[in-house]
Amino acid sequence: KQEVTQIPAALSVPEGENLVLNCSFTDSAIYNLQWFRQDPGKGLTSLLLIQSSQREQTSGRLNASLDKSSGRSTLYIAASQPGDSATYLCAVNDYKLSFGAGTTVTVRA
Amino acid sequence: DVKVTQSSRYLVKRTGEKVFLECVQDMDHENMFWYRQDPGLGLRLIYFSYDVKMKEKGDIPEGYSVSREKKERFSLILESASTNQTSMYLCASSSRTGGEETQYFGPGTRLLVL
């Protein structure tokens, strides 16, 4: 059974600092890995999807890397802003999505 | 713009009631999913469907059933609600393409069972 872990569970940084969020998974036989953002009381918004054959994906200030052999992915958010405050979820697709518990980020103005 | 809608944002029900949660997507997606989200546990898959009238159990199907009579609609049913089913319920859909299956999520239904 796929186990997905996100560390840290919570993170607080001053505005402008770069954010590094970590995700690890136990079974490397995956189709892809996805990062989502969730605002309080809301649904999930897809940020980036990395196929198993890819090493990284970029969208604006966001960059996600994937090391399938070691079972790790990292989401980098450059020059953080208060609007980046949210919970970030990592999900691994190995036929179905398995989610981590998330990292809750607070960016202080 | 893609859209997944859920029938209610908040619901309060009593123990033993039958509860219906409805989800509709307008993207002609083949795949639809029901998750529940609890603090510290993340999202857990309850049921999913890859086609009309087709359903498969996820990780935590006990106490739930589903119905998919039309492609755009996927219903989650709690036959006899219990307090441990108090949770946030999220519906999602995705297209059946080759490997890239971004899931689109609805806004969620927060269910309280008293």
PDB file of C-alpha atoms in Angstrom, chain B residues 31-87:
ATOM      1  CA  ASN B  31     -13.521   9.145 -14.026  1.00  0.00           C
ATOM      2  CA  MET B  32     -15.141  10.364 -10.821  1.00  0.00           C
ATOM      3  CA  PHE B  33     -14.018   9.996  -7.228  1.00  0.00           C
ATOM      4  CA  TRP B  34     -15.265  10.497  -3.675  1.00  0.00           C
ATOM      5  CA  TYR B  35     -12.823  11.280  -0.851  1.00  0.00           C
ATOM      6  CA  ARG B  36     -13.140  12.201   2.763  1.00  0.00           C
ATOM      7  CA  GLN B  37     -10.676  14.530   4.447  1.00  0.00           C
ATOM      8  CA  ASP B  38      -9.945  14.476   8.155  1.00  0.00           C
ATOM      9  CA  PRO B  39      -7.335  16.471  10.121  1.00  0.00           C
ATOM     10  CA  GLY B  40      -4.001  14.680  10.236  1.00  0.00           C
ATOM     11  CA  LEU B  41      -5.198  11.892   7.932  1.00  0.00           C
ATOM     12  CA  GLY B  42      -5.249  13.703   4.608  1.00  0.00           C
ATOM     13  CA  LEU B  43      -7.604  12.641   1.834  1.00  0.00           C
ATOM     14  CA  ARG B  44      -8.740   9.035   1.727  1.00  0.00           C
ATOM     15  CA  LEU B  45     -10.482   7.480  -1.245  1.00  0.00           C
ATOM     16  CA  ILE B  46     -13.949   6.079  -0.548  1.00  0.00           C
ATOM     17  CA  TYR B  47     -15.178   4.993  -3.999  1.00  0.00           C
ATOM     18  CA  PHE B  48     -14.428   5.754  -7.610  1.00  0.00           C
ATOM     19  CA  SER B  49     -16.004   5.148 -10.983  1.00  0.00           C
ATOM     20  CA  TYR B  50     -14.427   4.791 -14.418  1.00  0.00           C
ATOM     21  CA  ASP B  51     -17.671   4.692 -16.361  1.00  0.00           C
ATOM     22  CA  VAL B  52     -21.424   4.933 -16.073  1.00  0.00           C
ATOM     23  CA  LYS B  53     -22.902   2.245 -13.807  1.00  0.00           C
ATOM     24  CA  MET B  54     -19.402   1.170 -12.843  1.00  0.00           C
ATOM     25  CA  LYS B  55     -17.939   1.530  -9.344  1.00  0.00           C
ATOM     26  CA  GLU B  56     -14.896   0.362  -7.440  1.00  0.00           C
ATOM     27  CA  LYS B  57     -14.076   0.444  -3.751  1.00  0.00           C
ATOM     28  CA  GLY B  58     -11.360   2.723  -2.536  1.00  0.00           C
ATOM     29  CA  ASP B  59      -9.481   2.508   0.739  1.00  0.00           C
ATOM     30  CA  ILE B  60     -12.383   3.142   3.133  1.00  0.00           C
ATOM     31  CA  PRO B  61     -15.701   2.044   1.533  1.00  0.00           C
ATOM     32  CA  GLU B  62     -17.319   0.698   4.708  1.00  0.00           C
ATOM     33  CA  GLY B  63     -20.561   2.494   5.557  1.00  0.00           C
ATOM     34  CA  TYR B  64     -20.838   4.090   2.102  1.00  0.00           C
ATOM     35  CA  SER B  65     -22.311   3.253  -1.283  1.00  0.00           C
ATOM     36  CA  VAL B  66     -22.298   5.114  -4.597  1.00  0.00           C
ATOM     37  CA  SER B  67     -24.405   5.521  -7.704  1.00  0.00           C
ATOM     38  CA  ARG B  68     -23.453   6.608 -11.209  1.00  0.00           C
ATOM     39  CA  GLU B  69     -26.468   6.512 -13.513  1.00  0.00           C
ATOM     40  CA  LYS B  70     -25.246   9.332 -15.772  1.00  0.00           C
ATOM     41  CA  LYS B  71     -21.733  10.228 -16.859  1.00  0.00           C
ATOM     42  CA  GLU B  72     -21.796  13.676 -15.301  1.00  0.00           C
ATOM     43  CA  ARG B  73     -23.211  12.706 -11.899  1.00  0.00           C
ATOM     44  CA  PHE B  74     -21.722  10.639  -9.083  1.00  0.00           C
ATOM     45  CA  SER B  75     -23.600  10.246  -5.811  1.00  0.00           C
ATOM     46  CA  LEU B  76     -22.275   9.172  -2.421  1.00  0.00           C
ATOM     47  CA  ILE B  77     -24.783   7.549  -0.087  1.00  0.00           C
ATOM     48  CA  LEU B  78     -24.509   7.062   3.645  1.00  0.00           C
ATOM     49  CA  GLU B  79     -27.121   4.379   4.296  1.00  0.00           C
ATOM     50  CA  SER B  80     -27.272   5.023   8.044  1.00  0.00           C
ATOM     51  CA  ALA B  81     -25.175   7.994   9.099  1.00  0.00           C
ATOM     52  CA  SER B  82     -22.957   7.645  12.155  1.00  0.00           C
ATOM     53  CA  THR B  83     -20.994  10.229  14.133  1.00  0.00           C
ATOM     54  CA  ASN B  84     -17.675   8.870  12.835  1.00  0.00           C
ATOM     55  CA  GLN B  85     -18.763   9.907   9.349  1.00  0.00           C
ATOM     56  CA  THR B  86     -18.576  13.564  10.336  1.00  0.00           C
ATOM     57  CA  SER B  87     -16.013  14.863   7.875  1.00  0.00           C
TER      58      SER B  87
END
